[in-house]
Short mmCIF file of C-alpha atoms in Angstrom, two decimals:
data_model
loop_
_atom_site.label_atom_id
_atom_site.label_comp_id
_atom_site.label_asym_id
_atom_site.label_seq_id
_atom_site.Cartn_x
_atom_site.Cartn_y
_atom_site.Cartn_z
CA LYS A 23 28.94 27.24 -8.04
CA ASN A 24 29.71 24.24 -10.28
CA ARG A 25 33.46 24.26 -10.78
CA PRO A 26 35.45 20.94 -9.76
CA LEU A 27 36.82 21.16 -6.36
CA SER A 28 39.14 18.01 -6.84
CA GLU A 29 42.43 19.97 -7.86
CA GLN A 30 43.63 20.13 -4.25
CA PRO A 31 42.63 19.29 -0.63
CA PHE A 32 40.77 21.90 1.43
CA PRO A 33 41.75 21.28 5.01
CA PHE A 34 39.72 23.92 6.64
CA ILE A 35 36.11 24.80 5.77
CA ILE A 36 33.92 27.62 7.14
CA VAL A 37 30.24 27.51 6.52
CA ASP A 38 27.32 30.02 7.51
CA ALA A 39 23.95 30.99 6.17
CA MET A 40 22.13 34.27 5.91
CA VAL A 41 18.52 35.02 5.25
CA ILE A 42 17.50 37.09 2.09
CA ARG A 43 14.10 37.79 0.83
CA ILE A 44 12.79 36.46 -2.51
CA ARG A 45 9.44 36.91 -4.30
CA GLU A 46 7.94 33.55 -5.15
CA ASP A 47 4.22 32.79 -6.24
CA ASN A 48 3.37 36.45 -5.66
CA ARG A 49 4.50 36.50 -2.13
CA VAL A 50 7.67 37.39 -0.47
CA ARG A 51 9.34 34.50 1.26
CA GLN A 52 12.56 34.29 3.42
CA ARG A 53 15.14 31.88 2.03
CA SER A 54 18.52 30.79 3.59
CA LEU A 55 21.55 31.61 1.47
CA LEU A 56 24.04 29.01 2.45
CA ILE A 57 27.85 29.67 1.90
CA ALA A 58 31.14 27.49 2.09
CA VAL A 59 34.62 29.15 2.16
CA GLY A 60 37.68 26.87 1.94
CA ILE A 61 41.27 27.21 2.77
CA ASN A 62 43.43 25.14 0.43
CA GLU A 63 46.68 23.49 1.14
CA SER A 64 48.47 26.67 -0.52
CA GLY A 65 46.89 28.82 2.22
CA LEU A 66 44.47 30.61 0.02
CA ARG A 67 40.83 31.14 0.77
CA GLU A 68 38.24 30.27 -1.97
CA VAL A 69 34.52 30.62 -2.20
CA LEU A 70 33.52 26.86 -2.45
CA GLY A 71 30.01 27.28 -3.26
CA ILE A 72 26.58 29.00 -2.58
CA GLY A 73 23.16 27.45 -2.25
CA LEU A 74 19.48 28.47 -1.63
CA GLY A 75 17.51 26.60 0.94
CA ASP A 76 14.04 26.90 2.20
CA SER A 77 15.34 27.08 5.67
CA GLU A 78 18.52 26.34 7.75
CA SER A 79 17.26 22.76 7.98
CA GLU A 80 19.39 19.44 7.90
CA ASP A 81 17.90 18.81 4.52
CA SER A 82 18.96 22.05 3.14
CA TRP A 83 22.65 21.62 4.48
CA SER A 84 22.82 18.04 3.56
CA GLU A 85 21.95 18.89 -0.21
CA PHE A 86 24.50 21.64 -0.12
CA PHE A 87 27.38 19.36 1.32
CA HIS A 88 26.35 16.52 -1.11
CA GLY A 89 27.00 18.96 -4.10
CA LEU A 90 30.20 20.04 -2.63
CA LYS A 91 31.38 16.42 -2.34
CA GLU A 92 30.23 15.43 -5.77
CA ARG A 93 32.30 18.27 -7.28
CA GLY A 94 35.47 16.60 -5.57
CA LEU A 95 35.57 18.49 -2.20
CA ASN A 96 38.37 16.38 -0.25
CA GLY A 97 41.06 16.43 2.58
CA VAL A 98 38.76 18.26 4.85
CA ASP A 99 40.34 18.34 8.36
CA LEU A 100 38.13 20.87 10.37
CA ILE A 101 34.88 22.60 9.68
CA VAL A 102 33.94 25.94 11.69
CA SER A 103 30.30 26.89 11.97
CA ASP A 104 27.79 28.04 14.54
CA ASP A 105 25.61 25.69 16.60
CA HIS A 106 22.58 25.49 14.44
CA GLY A 107 21.00 21.99 14.84
CA GLY A 108 20.32 21.37 11.20
CA LEU A 109 23.64 22.50 10.17
CA VAL A 110 25.57 20.33 12.71
CA LYS A 111 23.66 17.14 12.10
CA ALA A 112 24.56 17.70 8.44
CA ILE A 113 28.26 18.17 9.05
CA ARG A 114 28.29 15.04 11.13
CA LYS A 115 26.54 12.98 8.50
CA HIS A 116 28.52 14.15 5.44
CA PHE A 117 31.78 14.54 7.14
CA GLN A 118 32.39 11.77 9.42
CA GLY A 119 35.75 11.88 11.18
CA VAL A 120 36.23 15.46 10.55
CA SER A 121 36.62 17.88 13.64
CA TRP A 122 34.03 20.45 14.15
CA GLN A 123 34.88 23.68 15.64
CA ARG A 124 31.76 25.47 17.18
CA CYS A 125 32.27 29.28 16.53
CA GLN A 126 33.40 30.84 19.85
CA THR A 127 31.84 34.12 19.19
CA HIS A 128 28.34 32.50 19.12
CA PHE A 129 29.20 30.38 22.01
CA MET A 130 30.19 33.11 24.15
CA ARG A 131 26.89 34.89 23.22
CA ASN A 132 25.05 31.97 23.97
CA ILE A 133 26.64 31.74 27.44
CA LEU A 134 26.11 35.46 28.22
CA ASP A 135 22.65 35.54 27.33
CA ALA A 136 21.95 33.04 29.91
CA THR A 137 23.91 34.70 32.44
CA PRO A 138 22.36 37.13 35.11
CA ASN A 139 23.61 40.71 34.76
CA SER A 140 24.91 40.69 38.26
CA CYS A 141 27.73 38.36 37.20
CA ARG A 142 27.94 38.76 33.57
CA ASP A 143 31.48 40.37 33.64
CA GLU A 144 32.94 37.75 35.76
CA VAL A 145 31.61 35.01 33.68
CA LYS A 146 32.76 36.54 30.36
CA THR A 147 36.35 37.06 31.90
CA ARG A 148 36.50 33.57 33.09
CA VAL A 149 35.05 31.85 29.89
CA ARG A 150 37.32 33.98 27.62
CA ALA A 151 40.22 32.65 29.73
CA VAL A 152 38.85 28.97 29.08
CA LEU A 153 38.80 29.60 25.32
CA ASP A 154 42.18 31.43 25.23
CA ALA A 155 43.97 28.56 26.97
CA PRO A 156 47.31 27.42 25.56
CA ASP A 157 46.37 23.57 25.50
CA MET A 158 43.68 21.28 26.22
CA GLU A 159 44.84 20.34 29.67
CA THR A 160 44.72 23.95 30.84
CA ALA A 161 41.41 24.62 29.21
CA ARG A 162 39.99 21.79 31.29
CA MET A 163 41.76 22.96 34.37
CA MET A 164 40.16 26.29 33.78
CA LEU A 165 36.73 24.95 32.90
CA ASP A 166 36.56 23.06 36.33
CA LYS A 167 37.43 26.41 38.17
CA THR A 168 34.89 28.40 36.27
CA LEU A 169 32.10 25.79 36.87
CA GLU A 170 33.08 25.54 40.63
CA ALA A 171 33.06 29.58 40.91
CA CYS A 172 29.92 30.13 38.78
CA THR A 173 27.49 27.31 38.76
CA LYS A 174 25.30 28.60 41.64
CA LYS A 175 25.47 32.16 40.29
CA ALA A 176 24.60 31.12 36.69
CA PRO A 177 23.53 27.58 36.42
CA ARG A 178 22.09 27.82 32.91
CA ALA A 179 25.03 29.36 31.41
CA MET A 180 27.42 27.05 33.17
CA LYS A 181 25.38 24.09 31.77
CA ILE A 182 25.94 25.56 28.20
CA LEU A 183 29.54 26.11 28.83
CA GLU A 184 30.04 22.59 30.15
CA ASN A 185 28.11 20.95 27.38
CA GLY A 186 29.74 22.91 24.57
CA PHE A 187 33.26 22.93 25.75
CA ASP A 188 34.65 19.93 23.66
CA ASP A 189 33.30 21.44 20.50
CA ALA A 190 34.31 25.01 21.26
CA VAL A 191 37.86 24.23 21.84
CA ALA A 192 38.53 21.54 19.11
CA VAL A 193 40.87 24.30 17.48
CA LEU A 194 43.17 23.42 20.34
CA ALA A 195 44.31 20.27 18.73
CA LEU A 196 45.95 22.43 15.77
CA PRO A 197 49.29 24.13 15.99
CA GLU A 198 48.93 27.44 17.76
CA ARG A 199 49.31 29.77 14.87
CA TYR A 200 46.17 28.37 13.10
CA ARG A 201 43.85 28.87 16.17
CA LYS A 202 43.11 32.52 15.94
CA ARG A 203 41.55 32.60 12.47
CA LEU A 204 39.90 29.07 12.77
CA ARG A 205 37.94 29.43 16.22
CA THR A 206 35.20 31.56 14.89
CA THR A 207 33.28 32.31 11.73
CA ASN A 208 34.12 35.97 11.94
CA SER A 209 35.88 35.92 8.55
CA LEU A 210 32.82 34.57 6.80
CA GLU A 211 30.72 37.04 8.69
CA ARG A 212 32.58 39.91 7.18
CA LEU A 213 31.85 38.39 3.77
CA ASN A 214 28.11 38.05 4.67
CA GLU A 215 28.27 41.86 5.35
CA GLU A 216 29.47 42.65 2.07
CA ILE A 217 26.70 40.64 0.53
CA ARG A 218 24.26 42.22 3.05
CA ARG A 219 25.32 45.77 1.77
CA ARG A 220 24.32 44.94 -1.80
CA GLU A 221 21.27 43.06 -0.70
CA ARG A 222 19.78 46.09 1.06
CA VAL A 223 19.78 48.13 -2.16
CA ILE A 224 17.45 45.45 -3.69
CA ARG A 225 15.65 44.48 -0.64
CA ILE A 226 13.48 41.84 -2.42
CA PHE A 227 14.89 39.68 -5.10
CA PRO A 228 12.34 39.01 -8.01
CA ASN A 229 13.38 35.16 -8.10
CA ARG A 230 15.83 32.60 -7.01
CA GLU A 231 17.90 32.89 -10.38
CA SER A 232 18.44 36.63 -9.77
CA ALA A 233 19.63 36.25 -6.17
CA LEU A 234 22.13 33.65 -7.33
CA ARG A 235 23.20 35.65 -10.27
CA LEU A 236 23.79 38.96 -8.12
CA ILE A 237 25.37 37.24 -5.17
CA GLY A 238 27.44 34.84 -7.31
CA ALA A 239 29.00 37.76 -9.15
CA LEU A 240 29.96 39.44 -6.09
CA LEU A 241 31.53 36.31 -4.62
CA LEU A 242 33.21 35.68 -7.86
CA GLU A 243 34.86 39.08 -7.58
CA ILE A 244 35.90 38.56 -3.92
CA ASP A 245 37.37 35.05 -4.75
CA THR A 246 39.47 36.56 -7.60
CA LYS A 247 40.90 39.14 -5.19
CA TRP A 248 41.66 36.41 -2.87
CA ALA A 249 43.50 34.32 -5.49
CA GLU A 250 45.44 37.21 -6.43
CA GLY A 251 46.20 38.35 -2.89
CA ARG A 252 48.40 37.22 -0.13
CA ARG A 253 47.96 33.87 1.50
CA TYR A 254 45.34 33.71 4.30
CA LEU A 255 47.47 31.07 6.27
CA ASP A 256 50.90 29.84 5.87
CA MET A 257 50.18 26.11 5.74
CA ASP A 258 53.66 24.67 6.13
CA GLU A 259 53.58 23.99 9.86
CA PHE A 260 49.95 22.54 9.54
CA LEU A 261 51.22 20.06 6.68
CA ILE A 262 54.12 18.79 8.79
CA TRP A 263 51.97 18.37 11.78
CA ARG A 264 49.29 16.46 9.94
CA ASN A 265 52.02 14.21 8.18
CA ASN A 266 53.32 13.44 11.75
CA ARG A 267 50.16 12.72 13.13
CA ALA A 268 49.36 10.41 10.31
CA GLU A 269 52.58 8.57 10.86
CA SER A 270 51.91 8.43 14.53
CA ARG A 271 48.69 6.54 13.81
CA VAL A 272 50.24 4.10 11.67
CA PHE A 273 52.87 3.43 14.31
CA ARG A 274 50.37 2.78 16.93
CA GLN A 275 48.41 0.38 14.64
CA VAL A 276 51.61 -1.66 13.81
CA SER A 277 52.53 -1.85 17.58
#
């Protein structure tokens, strides 16, 4: 929770929150457990930090991100999260210039929730094709076709698709091999399931400190397994791609 994060950059960050119950002032209150997982330049996952907020507000996330940066978090290129308003505002405030990838799983769910049952299968197939496009040009072409075919049938869903398109396909800027694992928060959702499995036994934490001790111990155990296991991503291609991108920017500035 307090260890330095300055030893090496973390190009990819995945963040999420889950609600737990804590007894405070003789009452049971719902609190947000904030979690950040990073993928370092060696391709290993690390649990970067956890925090407790009164809610998933911009202030709670801002305090959490400020703590990570104070501990030395650097080199972030992409952050993956869902579209919670307070979270997104905090990301844009504390990580200016960093790409934000909207979780495609949540994005698809938002679209389908706004789609009439009569055309849900068609919309799901078309949107899935947009998100699975091999490049941005193809994705935009398929987006236009989907909007043309489905706007009259599902106007609210198509508005969500059109407004969220750029954030949902930000990952297309990366080399192809990195897109599958970075287009959703699914890897962090599985971590949340492990926490929830332990939390169900306790049901209500007696105080904040006990919640951080138990959940922190579990995450420490998982983090150790990740450190001793196989690399989550082979970062060689990404590092070459990033260096070429930086050189291209310098060339354009000089020109």
